[in-house]
Coordinates of C-alpha atoms in Angstrom, one line a residue:
M7 CA 66.9 62.7 -13.6
A8 CA 67.3 59.2 -15.0
S9 CA 70.9 59.9 -15.9
A10 CA 71.5 61.2 -12.3
F11 CA 70.0 58.0 -10.9
A12 CA 72.2 55.9 -13.2
A13 CA 75.3 57.9 -12.2
K14 CA 74.4 57.3 -8.6
M15 CA 74.0 53.5 -9.1
G16 CA 77.3 53.4 -11.0
F17 CA 79.0 55.2 -8.2
N18 CA 77.6 52.8 -5.6
S19 CA 78.8 49.8 -7.7
L20 CA 82.2 51.4 -8.0
M21 CA 82.4 52.0 -4.3
R22 CA 81.3 48.4 -3.5
K23 CA 84.1 47.0 -5.8
Q24 CA 86.7 49.2 -4.2
A25 CA 85.6 48.0 -0.7
K26 CA 87.1 44.7 0.5
T27 CA 83.8 43.3 2.0
F28 CA 80.1 43.7 1.6
N29 CA 77.2 42.7 3.9
V30 CA 74.4 40.3 3.2
R31 CA 71.3 39.2 5.0
I32 CA 70.1 35.6 4.6
S33 CA 66.4 35.1 5.3
T34 CA 65.5 31.6 6.3
M35 CA 62.1 30.2 7.2
E36 CA 62.9 30.6 10.9
S37 CA 65.2 33.6 11.3
D38 CA 67.5 36.0 9.5
L39 CA 71.3 35.6 9.3
E40 CA 73.8 38.4 8.6
F41 CA 77.3 37.9 7.2
S42 CA 80.2 40.1 6.1
C43 CA 81.6 38.7 2.8
E44 CA 84.7 39.3 0.8
V45 CA 84.3 40.9 -2.6
K46 CA 86.0 38.0 -4.3
W47 CA 83.5 35.5 -3.0
K48 CA 81.6 33.4 -5.4
G49 CA 78.1 32.2 -4.9
K50 CA 79.3 28.9 -3.6
D51 CA 81.4 30.5 -0.9
L52 CA 78.3 32.3 0.5
F53 CA 76.1 29.3 0.1
D54 CA 78.5 27.0 1.9
L55 CA 78.8 29.5 4.7
V56 CA 75.0 29.5 5.2
C57 CA 74.8 25.7 5.1
R58 CA 77.6 25.4 7.7
T59 CA 75.9 27.8 9.9
L60 CA 72.6 25.9 9.7
G61 CA 74.4 22.5 10.1
L62 CA 72.9 21.4 6.7
R63 CA 74.6 18.7 4.7
E64 CA 71.9 17.9 2.1
T65 CA 72.7 21.1 0.2
W66 CA 71.6 19.9 -3.2
F67 CA 67.9 20.7 -2.5
F68 CA 68.5 24.4 -1.6
G69 CA 69.6 27.7 -3.1
L70 CA 69.8 31.4 -2.5
R71 CA 67.0 33.3 -4.2
Y72 CA 66.8 37.0 -4.7
N73 CA 64.3 39.4 -6.2
I74 CA 65.1 41.1 -9.5
K75 CA 62.6 43.6 -11.0
D76 CA 59.3 41.7 -11.4
T77 CA 60.7 38.2 -11.1
V78 CA 63.1 36.1 -9.1
A79 CA 66.5 34.5 -9.7
W80 CA 68.8 32.0 -8.0
L81 CA 72.4 32.9 -7.1
K82 CA 74.8 31.1 -9.4
M83 CA 77.4 29.0 -7.6
D84 CA 80.3 29.5 -10.0
K85 CA 80.1 33.3 -10.4
K86 CA 81.1 36.0 -8.1
V87 CA 78.2 37.3 -6.0
L88 CA 78.8 41.0 -7.0
D89 CA 79.1 40.1 -10.7
Q90 CA 75.5 38.8 -10.7
E91 CA 72.3 41.0 -10.9
V92 CA 71.9 41.1 -7.2
P93 CA 70.2 44.1 -5.4
K94 CA 72.6 47.0 -5.1
E95 CA 71.5 48.1 -1.6
E96 CA 73.4 46.7 1.4
P97 CA 72.9 44.5 3.2
I98 CA 72.0 42.4 0.1
T99 CA 69.0 40.2 0.9
F100 CA 68.9 36.6 -0.1
H101 CA 66.2 34.0 0.7
F102 CA 67.5 30.6 1.6
L103 CA 64.8 28.2 0.2
A104 CA 64.3 24.8 -1.2
K105 CA 64.9 25.0 -4.9
F106 CA 64.2 21.4 -5.7
Y107 CA 61.8 19.0 -4.1
P108 CA 62.2 15.2 -3.4
E109 CA 60.0 12.6 -5.1
N110 CA 59.5 10.9 -1.8
A111 CA 60.3 12.9 1.3
E112 CA 60.4 10.0 3.7
E113 CA 63.1 8.1 1.6
E114 CA 65.2 11.1 0.5
L115 CA 65.3 13.6 3.4
V116 CA 67.9 12.3 5.8
Q117 CA 68.7 15.2 8.2
D118 CA 66.2 16.5 10.7
I119 CA 67.2 20.1 9.7
T120 CA 66.5 19.4 6.1
Q121 CA 63.1 17.9 6.9
H122 CA 62.3 20.9 9.2
L123 CA 63.2 23.5 6.5
F124 CA 61.0 21.7 4.0
F125 CA 58.1 21.4 6.5
L126 CA 58.3 25.2 7.2
Q127 CA 58.4 26.1 3.5
V128 CA 55.6 23.8 2.4
K129 CA 53.4 24.9 5.3
K130 CA 53.9 28.5 4.3
K131 CA 53.1 27.8 0.6
I132 CA 49.9 26.0 1.7
L133 CA 48.8 28.8 4.0
D134 CA 49.7 31.4 1.3
E135 CA 47.6 29.3 -1.2
E136 CA 50.6 28.8 -3.5
I137 CA 49.8 25.1 -3.2
H138 CA 46.1 24.2 -3.5
C139 CA 45.0 22.1 -0.6
P140 CA 41.4 20.6 -0.2
P141 CA 39.7 21.5 3.1
E142 CA 39.8 18.0 4.7
A143 CA 43.5 17.7 4.0
S144 CA 44.0 21.3 5.4
V145 CA 42.5 20.2 8.7
L146 CA 44.6 17.1 9.0
L147 CA 47.8 19.0 8.0
A148 CA 46.9 21.6 10.6
S149 CA 46.7 18.9 13.3
Y150 CA 50.2 17.7 12.5
A151 CA 51.5 21.3 12.5
V152 CA 50.0 21.7 16.0
H153 CA 51.6 18.5 17.2
A154 CA 55.0 19.6 15.8
E155 CA 54.7 22.8 17.8
Y156 CA 53.0 21.7 21.1
G157 CA 53.9 18.0 21.4
D158 CA 51.4 15.4 22.8
Y159 CA 47.8 16.6 23.4
D160 CA 47.0 17.2 27.1
P161 CA 43.5 18.3 27.9
A162 CA 44.6 19.9 31.1
V163 CA 47.1 22.2 29.2
H164 CA 45.5 22.5 25.7
K165 CA 42.2 23.9 26.7
P166 CA 39.6 25.4 24.2
G167 CA 41.0 28.6 22.7
F168 CA 44.7 27.6 22.8
L169 CA 44.8 27.8 18.9
A170 CA 43.0 31.2 18.7
E171 CA 46.2 33.1 17.7
E172 CA 47.6 30.4 15.4
E173 CA 47.4 30.6 11.6
L174 CA 46.6 27.0 10.6
L175 CA 44.3 27.0 7.6
P176 CA 44.3 28.8 4.3
K177 CA 41.8 31.8 4.2
R178 CA 40.2 30.2 1.2
V179 CA 39.2 27.1 3.3
I180 CA 38.0 29.2 6.2
N181 CA 35.7 31.4 3.9
L182 CA 34.4 28.3 2.1
Y183 CA 32.4 27.0 5.2
Q184 CA 29.9 28.5 7.6
M185 CA 32.1 27.6 10.6
T186 CA 33.3 29.6 13.5
P187 CA 37.0 29.6 14.6
E188 CA 35.9 27.5 17.6
M189 CA 34.4 24.8 15.3
W190 CA 37.6 24.7 13.2
E191 CA 39.6 24.4 16.4
E192 CA 37.4 21.6 17.7
R193 CA 38.0 19.5 14.5
I194 CA 41.7 20.2 14.4
T195 CA 42.1 19.3 18.1
A196 CA 40.1 16.0 17.5
C197 CA 42.7 15.0 14.9
Y198 CA 45.6 16.4 17.0
A199 CA 44.6 14.2 20.0
E200 CA 45.0 11.0 17.8
H201 CA 48.7 11.8 17.1
R202 CA 49.8 11.1 20.7
G203 CA 53.2 9.5 21.1
R204 CA 54.8 11.1 18.0
T205 CA 57.9 13.2 18.1
R206 CA 58.2 16.6 16.4
D207 CA 60.2 15.1 13.6
E208 CA 57.6 12.3 13.0
A209 CA 54.8 14.9 12.9
E210 CA 56.7 17.0 10.4
M211 CA 57.3 14.0 8.2
E212 CA 53.7 12.9 8.3
Y213 CA 52.8 16.5 7.2
L214 CA 55.2 16.2 4.2
K215 CA 54.0 12.8 3.3
I216 CA 50.4 14.1 3.0
A217 CA 51.5 17.4 1.3
Q218 CA 53.6 15.7 -1.4
D219 CA 50.5 14.1 -2.8
L220 CA 48.9 17.5 -3.4
D221 CA 48.7 18.4 -7.1
M222 CA 50.7 21.7 -6.9
Y223 CA 53.4 20.4 -4.5
G224 CA 56.9 21.1 -5.8
V225 CA 55.7 22.5 -9.1
N226 CA 57.2 25.8 -10.5
Y227 CA 54.8 27.3 -13.1
F228 CA 55.7 29.6 -16.0
L229 CA 53.5 31.2 -18.6
I230 CA 54.5 30.1 -22.1
R231 CA 53.1 30.0 -25.7
N232 CA 53.3 27.2 -28.2
K233 CA 53.7 27.5 -32.0
K234 CA 50.1 28.4 -32.4
G235 CA 50.4 31.3 -29.9
T236 CA 48.1 29.5 -27.3
D237 CA 48.7 30.6 -23.8
L238 CA 49.7 27.7 -21.6
L239 CA 51.5 27.0 -18.3
L240 CA 54.7 25.0 -18.1
G241 CA 55.2 23.1 -14.8
V242 CA 58.6 22.0 -13.7
D243 CA 59.0 19.5 -10.8
A244 CA 60.9 16.4 -9.7
L245 CA 59.2 14.1 -12.1
G246 CA 59.4 16.0 -15.3
L247 CA 57.8 18.8 -17.4
H248 CA 54.0 19.3 -17.5
I249 CA 51.8 21.4 -19.7
Y250 CA 48.7 23.0 -18.2
E251 CA 45.9 25.2 -19.3
P252 CA 46.2 28.6 -17.7
D253 CA 43.1 28.2 -15.5
N254 CA 43.9 24.7 -14.4
K255 CA 47.1 24.2 -12.4
L256 CA 46.0 20.8 -11.0
T257 CA 45.6 18.5 -14.0
P258 CA 48.3 18.7 -16.8
K259 CA 47.2 18.1 -20.4
C260 CA 50.5 16.3 -21.1
S261 CA 53.7 15.3 -19.3
F262 CA 57.3 14.5 -20.2
P263 CA 59.3 12.5 -17.6
W264 CA 62.9 13.5 -17.3
N265 CA 64.1 10.1 -18.5
E266 CA 62.4 10.8 -21.9
I267 CA 64.1 14.2 -22.4
R268 CA 67.5 14.2 -24.2
N269 CA 68.4 17.9 -24.4
I270 CA 67.0 21.3 -23.2
S271 CA 68.2 24.6 -24.6
Y272 CA 66.9 28.1 -25.3
S273 CA 67.7 30.9 -27.7
D274 CA 66.5 34.3 -26.7
K275 CA 62.8 33.8 -25.7
E276 CA 62.5 30.4 -27.6
F277 CA 62.8 27.3 -25.5
T278 CA 63.7 23.9 -27.3
I279 CA 63.2 20.4 -25.8
K280 CA 64.5 17.4 -27.6
P281 CA 62.9 14.1 -26.6
L282 CA 65.0 10.9 -26.2
D283 CA 62.8 9.3 -28.9
K284 CA 64.4 10.5 -32.1
K285 CA 61.3 9.8 -34.1
A286 CA 59.4 12.4 -32.0
N287 CA 59.5 16.0 -33.1
V288 CA 61.4 18.6 -31.2
F289 CA 58.9 20.8 -29.5
K290 CA 59.4 24.5 -28.8
F291 CA 57.7 27.2 -26.9
N292 CA 58.2 30.9 -26.1
S293 CA 58.3 32.6 -22.7
S294 CA 57.8 36.2 -21.9
R295 CA 61.3 37.1 -21.0
L296 CA 64.9 35.9 -21.3
R297 CA 65.3 35.8 -17.6
V298 CA 62.4 33.4 -17.3
N299 CA 64.1 31.1 -19.8
K300 CA 67.3 31.2 -17.7
L301 CA 65.3 30.3 -14.6
I302 CA 63.4 27.5 -16.5
L303 CA 66.8 26.0 -17.7
Q304 CA 68.3 26.1 -14.2
L305 CA 65.3 24.3 -12.7
C306 CA 65.2 21.7 -15.6
I307 CA 68.9 20.9 -15.2
G308 CA 68.8 20.7 -11.4
N309 CA 65.6 18.5 -11.4
H310 CA 67.0 16.2 -14.2
D311 CA 70.2 15.7 -12.3
L312 CA 68.4 14.8 -9.1
F313 CA 66.0 12.5 -11.0
M314 CA 69.0 10.6 -12.4
R315 CA 70.8 10.7 -9.1
R316 CA 67.9 9.0 -7.3
R317 CA 68.1 6.1 -9.7
R318 CA 71.8 5.5 -9.1
V319 CA 73.6 4.0 -6.0
D320 CA 73.9 6.6 -3.3
S321 CA 77.3 8.4 -3.0
L322 CA 79.5 7.5 -0.1
E323 CA 78.6 10.8 1.6
V324 CA 74.9 10.1 1.3
Q325 CA 75.4 6.5 2.6
Q326 CA 77.3 7.9 5.6
M327 CA 74.5 10.4 6.3
K328 CA 71.8 7.7 6.0
A329 CA 73.8 5.4 8.3
Q330 CA 74.2 8.2 10.9
A331 CA 70.6 9.1 10.6
R332 CA 69.5 5.5 11.2
E333 CA 71.8 5.3 14.2
E334 CA 70.4 8.6 15.5
R335 CA 66.8 7.5 15.0
A336 CA 67.6 4.2 16.7
R337 CA 69.2 6.1 19.6
K338 CA 66.2 8.4 19.8
Q339 CA 63.8 5.5 19.8
V340 CA 65.6 3.7 22.6
E341 CA 65.7 7.0 24.5
R342 CA 62.0 7.6 23.9
Q343 CA 61.2 4.1 25.1
R344 CA 63.3 4.7 28.2
L345 CA 61.5 8.0 28.8
Q346 CA 58.1 6.4 28.2
R347 CA 59.0 3.6 30.7
E348 CA 60.1 6.2 33.3
K349 CA 56.9 8.1 32.6
Q350 CA 54.8 5.0 33.0
L351 CA 56.5 4.1 36.3
R352 CA 56.0 7.6 37.6
E353 CA 52.3 7.6 36.6
E354 CA 51.9 4.2 38.3
A355 CA 53.6 5.5 41.5
E356 CA 51.4 8.6 41.4
R357 CA 48.3 6.4 41.0
A358 CA 49.5 4.2 44.0
R359 CA 50.1 7.3 46.1
D360 CA 46.7 8.7 45.2
E361 CA 45.1 5.4 46.0
L362 CA 46.8 5.4 49.4
K363 CA 45.7 8.9 50.1
R364 CA 42.1 8.0 49.1
R365 CA 42.2 5.0 51.4
L366 CA 43.6 7.0 54.3
I367 CA 40.9 9.6 53.8
Q368 CA 38.3 6.8 53.7
L369 CA 39.6 5.3 57.0
Q370 CA 39.7 8.7 58.6
D371 CA 36.0 9.3 57.6
E372 CA 35.1 5.9 59.0
A373 CA 36.9 6.6 62.3
H374 CA 35.1 10.0 62.5
M375 CA 31.8 8.3 62.0
A376 CA 32.6 5.7 64.6
N377 CA 33.5 8.4 67.1
E378 CA 30.3 10.2 66.4
A379 CA 28.3 6.9 66.9
L380 CA 30.2 6.2 70.2
L381 CA 29.4 9.7 71.4
R382 CA 25.7 9.3 70.6
S383 CA 25.7 5.9 72.4
E384 CA 27.3 7.4 75.5
Q385 CA 24.7 10.2 75.5
T386 CA 21.9 7.7 75.1
A387 CA 23.2 5.6 77.9
D388 CA 23.4 8.7 80.2
L389 CA 19.9 9.7 79.3
L390 CA 18.5 6.2 80.0
A391 CA 20.4 6.0 83.4
E392 CA 18.9 9.3 84.3
K393 CA 15.4 8.1 83.4
A394 CA 15.9 4.9 85.4
Q395 CA 16.9 6.8 88.5
I396 CA 13.9 9.1 88.2
A397 CA 11.6 6.0 87.8
E398 CA 13.2 4.4 90.9
E399 CA 12.6 7.6 93.0
E400 CA 9.0 7.8 91.8
A401 CA 8.5 4.1 92.7
K402 CA 9.8 4.8 96.2
L403 CA 7.6 7.8 96.6
L404 CA 4.5 5.8 95.6
A405 CA 5.4 3.0 98.0
Q406 CA 5.7 5.6 100.8
K407 CA 2.3 7.0 99.9
A408 CA 0.8 3.5 99.9
A409 CA 2.2 2.9 103.4
E410 CA 0.8 6.2 104.6
A411 CA -2.6 5.2 103.1
E412 CA -2.5 1.9 104.9
T413 CA -1.7 3.6 108.2
E414 CA -4.6 6.0 107.6
M415 CA -7.0 3.1 106.9
Q416 CA -6.0 1.5 110.3
R417 CA -6.6 4.7 112.1
I418 CA -9.9 5.1 110.4
K419 CA -10.9 1.6 111.5
V420 CA -10.1 2.4 115.1
T421 CA -12.1 5.6 114.9
A422 CA -15.1 3.9 113.3
I423 CA -15.6 1.7 116.4
R424 CA -16.4 4.8 118.4
G425 CA -19.8 5.3 116.9
Q426 CA -22.3 4.0 114.5
E427 CA -22.5 7.1 112.6
E428 CA -18.9 7.6 112.6
R429 CA -18.6 3.9 111.7
R430 CA -20.7 4.3 108.7
L431 CA -18.8 7.3 107.6
M432 CA -15.6 5.6 108.3
E433 CA -16.7 2.6 106.3
Q434 CA -17.4 4.8 103.4
K435 CA -14.0 6.5 103.9
M436 CA -12.4 3.2 104.3
L437 CA -13.9 2.0 101.0
E438 CA -12.6 5.1 99.3
A439 CA -9.2 4.6 100.9
K440 CA -9.2 1.0 99.7
M441 CA -9.9 2.2 96.2
V442 CA -7.1 4.8 96.4
A443 CA -4.7 2.2 97.8
L444 CA -5.6 -0.2 95.1
K445 CA -4.9 2.4 92.4
M446 CA -1.7 3.4 94.1
A447 CA -0.6 -0.3 94.3
E448 CA -1.3 -0.7 90.6
E449 CA 0.6 2.5 89.8
S450 CA 3.4 1.4 92.0
E451 CA 3.6 -2.0 90.2
R452 CA 3.5 -0.2 86.8
R453 CA 6.3 2.1 87.8
A454 CA 8.3 -0.8 89.0
K455 CA 7.9 -2.6 85.7
E456 CA 8.9 0.7 83.9
A457 CA 12.0 1.0 86.1
E458 CA 12.9 -2.6 85.3
Q459 CA 12.5 -1.9 81.5
L460 CA 14.7 1.2 81.8
K461 CA 17.4 -0.9 83.6
Q462 CA 17.2 -3.4 80.6
D463 CA 17.6 -0.5 78.1
L464 CA 20.5 0.8 80.1
L465 CA 22.3 -2.6 79.8
E466 CA 21.6 -2.7 76.1
A467 CA 23.0 0.9 75.7
R468 CA 26.2 0.0 77.5
D469 CA 26.5 -3.1 75.3
S470 CA 26.2 -0.9 72.2
E471 CA 28.8 1.5 73.6
R472 CA 31.2 -1.5 74.1
R473 CA 30.7 -2.6 70.5
A474 CA 31.3 0.9 69.1
K475 CA 34.6 1.1 71.1
N476 CA 35.6 -2.2 69.6
K477 CA 34.7 -1.0 66.0
L478 CA 36.8 2.2 66.6
L479 CA 39.8 0.1 67.7
E480 CA 39.4 -2.1 64.6
I481 CA 39.3 0.9 62.2
T482 CA 42.3 2.5 64.0
S483 CA 44.3 -0.7 63.4
K484 CA 43.4 -0.7 59.7
A485 CA 44.6 2.9 59.3
V486 CA 48.0 2.0 60.6
Y487 CA 48.2 -1.0 58.1
V488 CA 50.0 0.0 54.8
S489 CA 50.7 -3.2 52.7
P490 CA 51.8 -6.7 53.3
G491 CA 55.5 -6.9 54.1
L492 CA 55.9 -3.1 54.5
A493 CA 56.3 -1.6 57.9
P494 CA 54.6 1.8 58.7
D495 CA 57.9 3.4 59.3
S496 CA 59.1 2.4 55.8
M497 CA 56.2 4.2 54.1
P498 CA 57.8 6.5 51.5
Q499 CA 57.1 10.2 51.9
D500 CA 57.8 10.9 48.3
V501 CA 58.2 8.9 45.1
S502 CA 61.6 9.0 43.4
F503 CA 63.2 6.9 40.7
S504 CA 66.8 5.7 40.4
R505 CA 68.4 5.8 36.9
E506 CA 70.3 2.7 38.0
N507 CA 67.2 0.6 37.5
L508 CA 66.4 2.2 34.1
S509 CA 69.8 2.3 32.5
F510 CA 70.3 0.5 29.1
D511 CA 73.1 -0.6 26.8
F512 CA 72.7 0.2 23.1
K513 CA 73.7 -3.1 21.5
D514 CA 73.5 -4.7 18.0
T515 CA 70.4 -6.5 19.1
D516 CA 68.6 -3.1 19.3
M517 CA 69.7 -2.3 15.7
K518 CA 68.4 -5.7 14.5
R519 CA 65.1 -5.2 16.3
L520 CA 64.9 -1.7 14.8
S521 CA 65.5 -3.1 11.3
M522 CA 62.7 -5.6 11.8
E523 CA 60.4 -2.8 12.9
I524 CA 61.3 -0.8 9.8
E525 CA 60.5 -3.8 7.6
K526 CA 57.2 -4.2 9.5
E527 CA 56.4 -0.5 8.9
K528 CA 56.9 -1.0 5.1
V529 CA 54.4 -3.9 5.2
E530 CA 51.9 -1.7 7.0
Y531 CA 52.3 1.3 4.6
M532 CA 49.3 0.4 2.5
E533 CA 47.1 0.0 5.6
K534 CA 48.2 3.4 6.8
S535 CA 47.5 4.9 3.4
K536 CA 44.0 3.4 3.5
H537 CA 43.5 4.7 7.1
L538 CA 44.7 8.2 6.0
Q539 CA 42.2 8.2 3.1
E540 CA 39.4 7.1 5.4
Q541 CA 40.3 9.9 7.8
L542 CA 40.3 12.5 5.0
N543 CA 36.9 11.2 3.8
E544 CA 35.5 11.3 7.3
L545 CA 36.6 14.9 7.8
K546 CA 35.2 15.8 4.4
T547 CA 31.8 14.3 5.3
E548 CA 31.7 16.1 8.7
I549 CA 32.1 19.6 7.2
E550 CA 30.5 19.0 3.8
S551 CA 27.0 20.2 5.0
L552 CA 28.5 23.6 6.0
K553 CA 30.1 24.3 2.7
L554 CA 29.1 27.5 0.7
K555 CA 29.1 26.2 -2.9
E556 CA 29.0 29.7 -4.3
R557 CA 32.5 30.5 -2.8
E558 CA 34.3 27.6 -4.4
T559 CA 37.2 28.6 -6.6
S560 CA 37.9 27.2 -10.0
L561 CA 40.6 25.0 -8.5
D562 CA 38.2 23.7 -5.9
I563 CA 35.8 22.6 -8.6
I564 CA 38.5 21.0 -10.6
H565 CA 39.8 19.1 -7.5
N566 CA 36.3 17.9 -6.7
Q567 CA 35.8 16.6 -10.3
N568 CA 39.2 14.8 -10.2
T569 CA 38.2 13.2 -6.9
E570 CA 34.9 12.0 -8.2
Q571 CA 36.7 10.5 -11.3
G572 CA 39.3 8.9 -9.0
T573 CA 42.1 10.9 -10.6
S574 CA 45.1 11.6 -8.5
K575 CA 48.4 13.4 -9.1
H576 CA 50.3 10.1 -9.6
S577 CA 47.6 8.2 -11.5
N578 CA 47.2 11.0 -14.0
F579 CA 51.0 11.2 -14.5
K580 CA 51.2 7.5 -15.2
K581 CA 48.3 7.7 -17.6
L582 CA 49.8 10.6 -19.5
T583 CA 53.2 8.9 -19.8
L584 CA 51.7 5.8 -21.2
Q585 CA 51.2 7.7 -24.5
S586 CA 54.1 7.8 -26.9
T587 CA 56.4 10.8 -26.8
K588 CA 55.6 11.6 -30.4
S589 CA 51.8 11.8 -29.7
R590 CA 52.4 14.0 -26.7
V591 CA 54.5 16.4 -28.7
A592 CA 51.9 16.6 -31.4
F593 CA 49.2 17.1 -28.8
F594 CA 51.2 20.0 -27.2
E595 CA 51.6 21.7 -30.6
E596 CA 47.9 21.4 -31.3
L597 CA 46.8 23.0 -28.1

């Protein structure tokens, strides 16, 4: 069966060589690309095609990686693609990845596409826990990743739950705390809101500036053994070679910067490194497989070349790219300032429009209230007039009754003369009539006074009605008023802006001003670093009480110990390199 399989593979290889083309699939961090390649193509031909497709000029950081058995390998540029140990199935799959990392991302990464590809790759490594990241740094990095995707924070748009489907934190960090997804989102959003005003590129660069200080950033680890047969880890990165204990990938036991290494070679599984100090011993180690040695040598050569290249004057191509990048950043900054000014003017106009609307509504409410007051005054006046009329009629009626009583009294007097008895009776009746007349006179006088009072009230009501009408006229005249010097007919119905008033000329003065701002940013770098550290400490303090200590990994414990001792990635590297090369080699051999 094995021989049949070998025969089949040999047949496929023969058929591929006889064909004129073969198909490849390039997997990038964002999407997949497919190409049809000629059989005679070398690795560089395919690599250059991918870089042109992506618009990438900083090609020296990247490579095409493929899987081979239980390890990985990078496509060699000077050999034909099909002559290398690439997968036999078509389309052949390659992964376009960063092979080498910069020492300082902000200074070395020029193109936006380069920065973006690094951002995506580092973010994936952190989420996959290939790079150990402490919880507080994970939250801050997540906030920059959110800003890079969503732009400026807007509470009206980014409502609670908008990050529910996003993968932003390593699972290790989530499991380490008694916190719900809503609590994590709240803390990430709080940091995200502070990044307002940054562009996507600036947010991605801030992400890389924080990530590059993580202990495992940019380090490739390989299992090795020294002369004693002790299992160790070899770390290869932009600064040099580092030796770790197998259970501690954060703190190297010894380090060898690239400028102290004279020669690197291997024979079979044995790797040999010759220090620049000729008094120091050559130190050797063994790896598990020959393929691993090849991979280690590739990474060592590439990182050493870049290490030396950084310390030389930039090539003409790099100088041109940096100049173009500076011009592009300056143009974007001027454009961003113009857009911010337009946005500010639009917001001011919208606020003015809203204020006018609010004032108009207020005046309409006042006019409505004045109308209601006028209506009530008119109703009161009508009611008082009606009461006055009734009082007058009652007074007339009482006067008529008083006259009738007087007539009756005279008639009784005439009748009383007729007889003594009748006279006595009449006197009594007359007395009673006098009493009634007196009462009627008093009532008539009271009714007359009441009628007079009602007339006075009527006059006051009509005066109030007159004042209410004047108030209404005054409010109506205010509603028509817009602003000094602006006629009502000229009131804009909509707010619009003319680009003529907002145009700009990109001159040398803009570049000089930008250069001054860049110098100012360098001066403020230390203050920003201090602010970043304070922000990380604040985040750590906020969530520390919710930590589940029993779920801490060995790397978490080591990181906490390093933090308590004040040991960082860079300080430890400086400390280790202060020792002589000879003593470091001896230390490595004694591990």
